[in-house]
């Protein structure tokens, strides 16, 4: 892996740094989670991550940037949280119907491969991030709180709320597999989350976004990655 200094981030709300405040509104804290990396290492980081972004939107965003002459040494890629999600209101209304995630897994993997390949072909290092785990119980009650039929959705889930967790984990595992097959470096944030004594303490009330401590842990993992590959400033 060659040296890199100019880094851009493409992903969703996780790497955007979004969390819930005390009024349960989504916010981006004023302090940047990437600032300490720029201070510690010779890095210039531009965050292009967007709330609600899927790999489909991310591929379009990256393709436009490359067409305009994207100038950086490395790009961090983080997708899957929105891709693996479902339209829960539709499931609530029709639990006996067939429902697909926002991006079915084969399509998700193919578009991840495409993003990595585009970057490699343009001489830019792709760095893939695994997904933090979610709290399925919290998330289930979060998206049902507006009046969705919990029993109908639970029936569609096969009677097990943890189906949501396993489905999200499948997308994270797929990311890791694509990174390995594409020879792209992986920043594994999922393992440190799971290794913590109580992973729930690292997540917001919605069960899917890291809280301040969770984002701090993600920053530490990226710091360890930088320490292995970069010299301090």
PDB file of C-alpha atoms in Angstrom:
ATOM      1  CA  UNK A   1       0.000   0.000   0.000  1.00  0.00           C
ATOM      2  CA  UNK A   2       1.477   3.342  -1.042  1.00  0.00           C
ATOM      3  CA  UNK A   3       1.470   6.490   1.051  1.00  0.00           C
ATOM      4  CA  UNK A   4      -1.662   8.607   0.969  1.00  0.00           C
ATOM      5  CA  UNK A   5      -2.298  12.135   2.192  1.00  0.00           C
ATOM      6  CA  UNK A   6      -5.418  13.479   0.479  1.00  0.00           C
ATOM      7  CA  UNK A   7      -8.422  11.410   1.556  1.00  0.00           C
ATOM      8  CA  UNK A   8     -12.116  11.651   0.725  1.00  0.00           C
ATOM      9  CA  UNK A   9     -14.973   9.843   2.467  1.00  0.00           C
ATOM     10  CA  UNK A  10     -17.942   8.414   0.598  1.00  0.00           C
ATOM     11  CA  UNK A  11     -20.689   6.809   2.634  1.00  0.00           C
ATOM     12  CA  UNK A  12     -23.861   7.370   4.606  1.00  0.00           C
ATOM     13  CA  UNK A  13     -24.807   8.910   7.948  1.00  0.00           C
ATOM     14  CA  UNK A  14     -22.411   6.683   9.918  1.00  0.00           C
ATOM     15  CA  UNK A  15     -19.289   8.369   8.560  1.00  0.00           C
ATOM     16  CA  UNK A  16     -21.123  11.673   8.282  1.00  0.00           C
ATOM     17  CA  UNK A  17     -21.010  11.521  12.089  1.00  0.00           C
ATOM     18  CA  UNK A  18     -24.772  11.842  12.550  1.00  0.00           C
ATOM     19  CA  UNK A  19     -26.233  11.007  15.960  1.00  0.00           C
ATOM     20  CA  UNK A  20     -29.371  11.706  17.998  1.00  0.00           C
ATOM     21  CA  UNK A  21     -29.538  14.595  20.449  1.00  0.00           C
ATOM     22  CA  UNK A  22     -31.619  14.659  23.640  1.00  0.00           C
ATOM     23  CA  UNK A  23     -34.726  15.666  21.699  1.00  0.00           C
ATOM     24  CA  UNK A  24     -34.257  12.650  19.398  1.00  0.00           C
ATOM     25  CA  UNK A  25     -33.376  14.837  16.414  1.00  0.00           C
ATOM     26  CA  UNK A  26     -30.549  13.869  14.083  1.00  0.00           C
ATOM     27  CA  UNK A  27     -27.567  16.189  14.317  1.00  0.00           C
ATOM     28  CA  UNK A  28     -23.979  16.425  13.133  1.00  0.00           C
ATOM     29  CA  UNK A  29     -21.804  17.459  16.109  1.00  0.00           C
ATOM     30  CA  UNK A  30     -19.726  20.581  15.548  1.00  0.00           C
ATOM     31  CA  UNK A  31     -16.486  18.825  16.376  1.00  0.00           C
ATOM     32  CA  UNK A  32     -15.249  16.667  13.513  1.00  0.00           C
ATOM     33  CA  UNK A  33     -14.413  13.070  14.240  1.00  0.00           C
ATOM     34  CA  UNK A  34     -11.665  13.328  11.652  1.00  0.00           C
ATOM     35  CA  UNK A  35      -9.949  16.409  13.003  1.00  0.00           C
ATOM     36  CA  UNK A  36      -7.590  14.514  15.292  1.00  0.00           C
ATOM     37  CA  UNK A  37      -6.385  12.380  12.355  1.00  0.00           C
ATOM     38  CA  UNK A  38      -5.577  15.509  10.363  1.00  0.00           C
ATOM     39  CA  UNK A  39      -3.680  16.848  13.379  1.00  0.00           C
ATOM     40  CA  UNK A  40      -1.824  13.590  14.087  1.00  0.00           C
ATOM     41  CA  UNK A  41      -0.960  12.605  10.506  1.00  0.00           C
ATOM     42  CA  UNK A  42      -0.197  14.440   7.259  1.00  0.00           C
ATOM     43  CA  UNK A  43      -3.779  14.072   6.067  1.00  0.00           C
ATOM     44  CA  UNK A  44      -6.266  16.373   4.365  1.00  0.00           C
ATOM     45  CA  UNK A  45      -9.727  14.792   4.702  1.00  0.00           C
ATOM     46  CA  UNK A  46     -12.856  15.790   2.779  1.00  0.00           C
ATOM     47  CA  UNK A  47     -16.090  14.176   3.961  1.00  0.00           C
ATOM     48  CA  UNK A  48     -18.567  13.509   1.133  1.00  0.00           C
ATOM     49  CA  UNK A  49     -20.766  11.118   3.137  1.00  0.00           C
ATOM     50  CA  UNK A  50     -24.511  11.794   2.953  1.00  0.00           C
ATOM     51  CA  UNK A  51     -27.432  10.975   5.222  1.00  0.00           C
ATOM     52  CA  UNK A  52     -29.565   8.188   3.767  1.00  0.00           C
ATOM     53  CA  UNK A  53     -27.103   7.342   1.004  1.00  0.00           C
ATOM     54  CA  UNK A  54     -27.202   3.901  -0.604  1.00  0.00           C
ATOM     55  CA  UNK A  55     -24.479   2.269  -2.675  1.00  0.00           C
ATOM     56  CA  UNK A  56     -26.474   3.165  -5.813  1.00  0.00           C
ATOM     57  CA  UNK A  57     -26.418   6.865  -4.973  1.00  0.00           C
ATOM     58  CA  UNK A  58     -22.823   6.560  -3.820  1.00  0.00           C
ATOM     59  CA  UNK A  59     -21.728   5.021  -7.115  1.00  0.00           C
ATOM     60  CA  UNK A  60     -23.419   7.848  -9.014  1.00  0.00           C
ATOM     61  CA  UNK A  61     -21.774  10.422  -6.735  1.00  0.00           C
ATOM     62  CA  UNK A  62     -18.339   8.838  -7.116  1.00  0.00           C
ATOM     63  CA  UNK A  63     -18.676   8.464 -10.889  1.00  0.00           C
ATOM     64  CA  UNK A  64     -19.504  12.163 -11.244  1.00  0.00           C
ATOM     65  CA  UNK A  65     -16.527  13.088  -9.083  1.00  0.00           C
ATOM     66  CA  UNK A  66     -14.190  10.934 -11.158  1.00  0.00           C
ATOM     67  CA  UNK A  67     -15.548  12.448 -14.373  1.00  0.00           C
ATOM     68  CA  UNK A  68     -14.718  15.876 -12.957  1.00  0.00           C
ATOM     69  CA  UNK A  69     -11.196  14.726 -12.126  1.00  0.00           C
ATOM     70  CA  UNK A  70     -11.335  13.561  -8.510  1.00  0.00           C
ATOM     71  CA  UNK A  71      -8.047  14.573  -6.935  1.00  0.00           C
ATOM     72  CA  UNK A  72      -7.133  12.477  -3.905  1.00  0.00           C
ATOM     73  CA  UNK A  73      -4.917   9.572  -2.930  1.00  0.00           C
ATOM     74  CA  UNK A  74      -7.498   7.427  -1.140  1.00  0.00           C
ATOM     75  CA  UNK A  75     -11.265   7.117  -0.718  1.00  0.00           C
ATOM     76  CA  UNK A  76     -12.964   5.546   2.293  1.00  0.00           C
ATOM     77  CA  UNK A  77     -16.105   3.620   1.293  1.00  0.00           C
ATOM     78  CA  UNK A  78     -18.876   2.865   3.819  1.00  0.00           C
ATOM     79  CA  UNK A  79     -22.264   1.642   2.605  1.00  0.00           C
ATOM     80  CA  UNK A  80     -24.810  -0.984   3.516  1.00  0.00           C
ATOM     81  CA  UNK A  81     -26.858   0.409   6.393  1.00  0.00           C
ATOM     82  CA  UNK A  82     -29.471   1.955   4.117  1.00  0.00           C
ATOM     83  CA  UNK A  83     -29.058  -0.705   1.457  1.00  0.00           C
ATOM     84  CA  UNK A  84     -30.065  -3.548   3.781  1.00  0.00           C
ATOM     85  CA  UNK A  85     -33.047  -1.649   5.188  1.00  0.00           C
ATOM     86  CA  UNK A  86     -36.657  -2.287   4.205  1.00  0.00           C
ATOM     87  CA  UNK A  87     -39.726  -0.139   3.604  1.00  0.00           C
ATOM     88  CA  UNK A  88     -41.275  -1.045   6.923  1.00  0.00           C
ATOM     89  CA  UNK A  89     -44.547   0.801   6.332  1.00  0.00           C
ATOM     90  CA  UNK A  90     -45.207  -1.353   3.275  1.00  0.00           C
ATOM     91  CA  UNK A  91     -44.424  -4.499   5.243  1.00  0.00           C
ATOM     92  CA  UNK A  92     -46.756  -3.324   8.024  1.00  0.00           C
ATOM     93  CA  UNK A  93     -49.565  -2.952   5.499  1.00  0.00           C
ATOM     94  CA  UNK A  94     -48.888  -6.204   3.661  1.00  0.00           C
ATOM     95  CA  UNK A  95     -46.917  -8.673   5.789  1.00  0.00           C
ATOM     96  CA  UNK A  96     -47.813 -11.569   3.500  1.00  0.00           C
ATOM     97  CA  UNK A  97     -46.307  -9.904   0.431  1.00  0.00           C
ATOM     98  CA  UNK A  98     -42.814 -10.131  -0.985  1.00  0.00           C
ATOM     99  CA  UNK A  99     -40.548  -7.303   0.140  1.00  0.00           C
ATOM    100  CA  UNK A 100     -36.987  -6.638  -0.973  1.00  0.00           C
ATOM    101  CA  UNK A 101     -34.376  -4.515   0.786  1.00  0.00           C
ATOM    102  CA  UNK A 102     -33.511  -1.136  -0.711  1.00  0.00           C
ATOM    103  CA  UNK A 103     -30.570  -2.788  -2.485  1.00  0.00           C
ATOM    104  CA  UNK A 104     -30.701  -6.584  -2.794  1.00  0.00           C
ATOM    105  CA  UNK A 105     -27.451  -8.217  -1.688  1.00  0.00           C
ATOM    106  CA  UNK A 106     -26.148  -9.340  -5.131  1.00  0.00           C
ATOM    107  CA  UNK A 107     -26.686  -5.824  -6.511  1.00  0.00           C
ATOM    108  CA  UNK A 108     -25.081  -4.325  -3.411  1.00  0.00           C
ATOM    109  CA  UNK A 109     -21.956  -6.448  -3.821  1.00  0.00           C
ATOM    110  CA  UNK A 110     -21.708  -5.739  -7.540  1.00  0.00           C
ATOM    111  CA  UNK A 111     -21.915  -1.973  -7.035  1.00  0.00           C
ATOM    112  CA  UNK A 112     -19.351  -2.111  -4.233  1.00  0.00           C
ATOM    113  CA  UNK A 113     -17.027  -3.972  -6.597  1.00  0.00           C
ATOM    114  CA  UNK A 114     -17.682  -1.337  -9.254  1.00  0.00           C
ATOM    115  CA  UNK A 115     -16.764   1.517  -6.906  1.00  0.00           C
ATOM    116  CA  UNK A 116     -13.564  -0.202  -5.842  1.00  0.00           C
ATOM    117  CA  UNK A 117     -12.635  -0.973  -9.446  1.00  0.00           C
ATOM    118  CA  UNK A 118     -13.283   2.604 -10.578  1.00  0.00           C
ATOM    119  CA  UNK A 119     -10.992   3.935  -7.887  1.00  0.00           C
ATOM    120  CA  UNK A 120      -8.241   1.413  -8.567  1.00  0.00           C
ATOM    121  CA  UNK A 121      -8.377   2.105 -12.297  1.00  0.00           C
ATOM    122  CA  UNK A 122      -7.940   5.807 -11.558  1.00  0.00           C
ATOM    123  CA  UNK A 123      -4.937   5.240  -9.296  1.00  0.00           C
ATOM    124  CA  UNK A 124      -6.884   5.987  -6.101  1.00  0.00           C
ATOM    125  CA  UNK A 125      -6.685   3.659  -3.102  1.00  0.00           C
ATOM    126  CA  UNK A 126     -10.111   2.348  -1.981  1.00  0.00           C
ATOM    127  CA  UNK A 127     -10.394   1.748   1.775  1.00  0.00           C
ATOM    128  CA  UNK A 128     -13.476  -0.239   2.810  1.00  0.00           C
ATOM    129  CA  UNK A 129     -15.114   0.033   6.236  1.00  0.00           C
ATOM    130  CA  UNK A 130     -17.182  -2.729   7.802  1.00  0.00           C
ATOM    131  CA  UNK A 131     -20.507  -1.779   9.410  1.00  0.00           C
ATOM    132  CA  UNK A 132     -21.001  -1.175  13.126  1.00  0.00           C
ATOM    133  CA  UNK A 133     -23.531  -3.637  14.570  1.00  0.00           C
ATOM    134  CA  UNK A 134     -27.084  -2.541  15.270  1.00  0.00           C
ATOM    135  CA  UNK A 135     -29.474  -3.142  18.154  1.00  0.00           C
ATOM    136  CA  UNK A 136     -32.391  -4.879  16.462  1.00  0.00           C
ATOM    137  CA  UNK A 137     -34.762  -4.493  19.415  1.00  0.00           C
ATOM    138  CA  UNK A 138     -34.222  -0.743  19.664  1.00  0.00           C
ATOM    139  CA  UNK A 139     -34.442  -0.271  15.909  1.00  0.00           C
ATOM    140  CA  UNK A 140     -37.653  -2.303  15.662  1.00  0.00           C
ATOM    141  CA  UNK A 141     -39.395  -0.129  18.241  1.00  0.00           C
ATOM    142  CA  UNK A 142     -37.899   3.010  16.690  1.00  0.00           C
ATOM    143  CA  UNK A 143     -39.326   2.518  13.205  1.00  0.00           C
ATOM    144  CA  UNK A 144     -42.643   1.224  14.577  1.00  0.00           C
ATOM    145  CA  UNK A 145     -43.150   4.184  16.899  1.00  0.00           C
ATOM    146  CA  UNK A 146     -45.170   6.135  14.301  1.00  0.00           C
ATOM    147  CA  UNK A 147     -48.003   3.646  14.386  1.00  0.00           C
ATOM    148  CA  UNK A 148     -46.806   0.691  12.310  1.00  0.00           C
ATOM    149  CA  UNK A 149     -48.261  -2.715  13.102  1.00  0.00           C
ATOM    150  CA  UNK A 150     -45.563  -4.392  15.228  1.00  0.00           C
ATOM    151  CA  UNK A 151     -47.280  -7.771  15.160  1.00  0.00           C
ATOM    152  CA  UNK A 152     -47.596  -7.740  11.373  1.00  0.00           C
ATOM    153  CA  UNK A 153     -43.929  -6.837  10.920  1.00  0.00           C
ATOM    154  CA  UNK A 154     -42.845  -9.396  13.498  1.00  0.00           C
ATOM    155  CA  UNK A 155     -44.848 -12.022  11.626  1.00  0.00           C
ATOM    156  CA  UNK A 156     -43.042 -11.080   8.400  1.00  0.00           C
ATOM    157  CA  UNK A 157     -39.723 -11.377  10.264  1.00  0.00           C
ATOM    158  CA  UNK A 158     -40.567 -14.955  11.125  1.00  0.00           C
ATOM    159  CA  UNK A 159     -41.271 -14.134  14.732  1.00  0.00           C
ATOM    160  CA  UNK A 160     -37.685 -13.134  15.526  1.00  0.00           C
ATOM    161  CA  UNK A 161     -36.662  -9.473  15.783  1.00  0.00           C
ATOM    162  CA  UNK A 162     -33.003 -10.531  15.576  1.00  0.00           C
ATOM    163  CA  UNK A 163     -33.616 -11.304  11.915  1.00  0.00           C
ATOM    164  CA  UNK A 164     -32.979  -7.568  11.438  1.00  0.00           C
ATOM    165  CA  UNK A 165     -29.554  -7.848  13.076  1.00  0.00           C
ATOM    166  CA  UNK A 166     -28.538 -10.905  11.057  1.00  0.00           C
ATOM    167  CA  UNK A 167     -29.656  -9.283   7.812  1.00  0.00           C
ATOM    168  CA  UNK A 168     -27.535  -6.201   8.489  1.00  0.00           C
ATOM    169  CA  UNK A 169     -24.585  -8.405   9.480  1.00  0.00           C
ATOM    170  CA  UNK A 170     -24.863 -10.207   6.155  1.00  0.00           C
ATOM    171  CA  UNK A 171     -24.240  -6.909   4.339  1.00  0.00           C
ATOM    172  CA  UNK A 172     -21.244  -6.109   6.534  1.00  0.00           C
ATOM    173  CA  UNK A 173     -19.800  -9.569   5.861  1.00  0.00           C
ATOM    174  CA  UNK A 174     -20.364  -9.025   2.147  1.00  0.00           C
ATOM    175  CA  UNK A 175     -18.417  -5.757   2.309  1.00  0.00           C
ATOM    176  CA  UNK A 176     -15.498  -7.560   3.932  1.00  0.00           C
ATOM    177  CA  UNK A 177     -15.607 -10.296   1.294  1.00  0.00           C
ATOM    178  CA  UNK A 178     -15.658  -7.810  -1.579  1.00  0.00           C
ATOM    179  CA  UNK A 179     -12.735  -5.908  -0.044  1.00  0.00           C
ATOM    180  CA  UNK A 180     -10.714  -9.105   0.286  1.00  0.00           C
ATOM    181  CA  UNK A 181     -11.501 -10.266  -3.245  1.00  0.00           C
ATOM    182  CA  UNK A 182     -10.628  -6.808  -4.628  1.00  0.00           C
ATOM    183  CA  UNK A 183      -7.411  -6.511  -2.600  1.00  0.00           C
ATOM    184  CA  UNK A 184      -8.691  -3.333  -0.971  1.00  0.00           C
ATOM    185  CA  UNK A 185      -7.640  -2.573   2.635  1.00  0.00           C
ATOM    186  CA  UNK A 186     -10.361  -3.020   5.233  1.00  0.00           C
ATOM    187  CA  UNK A 187     -10.999  -0.929   8.339  1.00  0.00           C
ATOM    188  CA  UNK A 188     -12.908  -3.305  10.590  1.00  0.00           C
ATOM    189  CA  UNK A 189     -14.954  -1.252  13.043  1.00  0.00           C
ATOM    190  CA  UNK A 190     -17.490  -4.004  13.690  1.00  0.00           C
ATOM    191  CA  UNK A 191     -15.176  -6.234  15.728  1.00  0.00           C
ATOM    192  CA  UNK A 192     -14.271  -3.557  18.326  1.00  0.00           C
ATOM    193  CA  UNK A 193     -17.962  -2.738  18.749  1.00  0.00           C
ATOM    194  CA  UNK A 194     -18.791  -6.392  19.332  1.00  0.00           C
ATOM    195  CA  UNK A 195     -15.816  -6.772  21.665  1.00  0.00           C
ATOM    196  CA  UNK A 196     -17.106  -4.037  23.987  1.00  0.00           C
ATOM    197  CA  UNK A 197     -18.832  -5.309  27.124  1.00  0.00           C
ATOM    198  CA  UNK A 198     -22.117  -3.643  26.218  1.00  0.00           C
ATOM    199  CA  UNK A 199     -22.405  -2.715  22.573  1.00  0.00           C
ATOM    200  CA  UNK A 200     -25.765  -1.050  23.245  1.00  0.00           C
ATOM    201  CA  UNK A 201     -23.957   1.699  25.139  1.00  0.00           C
ATOM    202  CA  UNK A 202     -22.268   2.726  21.882  1.00  0.00           C
ATOM    203  CA  UNK A 203     -25.511   3.230  19.943  1.00  0.00           C
ATOM    204  CA  UNK A 204     -28.191   5.927  19.880  1.00  0.00           C
ATOM    205  CA  UNK A 205     -31.803   5.338  20.869  1.00  0.00           C
ATOM    206  CA  UNK A 206     -32.666   4.402  17.286  1.00  0.00           C
ATOM    207  CA  UNK A 207     -30.426   1.349  17.542  1.00  0.00           C
ATOM    208  CA  UNK A 208     -28.568   2.016  14.299  1.00  0.00           C
ATOM    209  CA  UNK A 209     -26.473   5.176  14.667  1.00  0.00           C
ATOM    210  CA  UNK A 210     -23.366   5.231  16.858  1.00  0.00           C
ATOM    211  CA  UNK A 211     -23.583   7.749  19.693  1.00  0.00           C
ATOM    212  CA  UNK A 212     -20.725  10.011  20.745  1.00  0.00           C
ATOM    213  CA  UNK A 213     -18.844   7.108  22.342  1.00  0.00           C
ATOM    214  CA  UNK A 214     -19.494   4.942  19.300  1.00  0.00           C
ATOM    215  CA  UNK A 215     -18.108   7.579  16.968  1.00  0.00           C
ATOM    216  CA  UNK A 216     -15.107   7.954  19.249  1.00  0.00           C
ATOM    217  CA  UNK A 217     -14.477   4.215  18.893  1.00  0.00           C
ATOM    218  CA  UNK A 218     -14.721   4.449  15.105  1.00  0.00           C
ATOM    219  CA  UNK A 219     -12.171   7.270  15.222  1.00  0.00           C
ATOM    220  CA  UNK A 220      -9.835   5.119  17.314  1.00  0.00           C
ATOM    221  CA  UNK A 221     -10.050   2.269  14.803  1.00  0.00           C
ATOM    222  CA  UNK A 222      -9.200   4.623  11.951  1.00  0.00           C
ATOM    223  CA  UNK A 223      -6.374   5.999  14.092  1.00  0.00           C
ATOM    224  CA  UNK A 224      -4.961   2.493  14.485  1.00  0.00           C
ATOM    225  CA  UNK A 225      -5.239   2.000  10.720  1.00  0.00           C
ATOM    226  CA  UNK A 226      -3.385   5.268  10.086  1.00  0.00           C
ATOM    227  CA  UNK A 227      -0.713   4.329  12.623  1.00  0.00           C
ATOM    228  CA  UNK A 228       0.022   1.156  10.673  1.00  0.00           C
ATOM    229  CA  UNK A 229       0.319   2.890   7.322  1.00  0.00           C
ATOM    230  CA  UNK A 230       1.350   6.502   7.929  1.00  0.00           C
ATOM    231  CA  UNK A 231       4.090   8.387   9.674  1.00  0.00           C
ATOM    232  CA  UNK A 232       2.961  11.023  12.243  1.00  0.00           C
ATOM    233  CA  UNK A 233       2.970  14.607  11.033  1.00  0.00           C
TER     234      UNK A 233
END
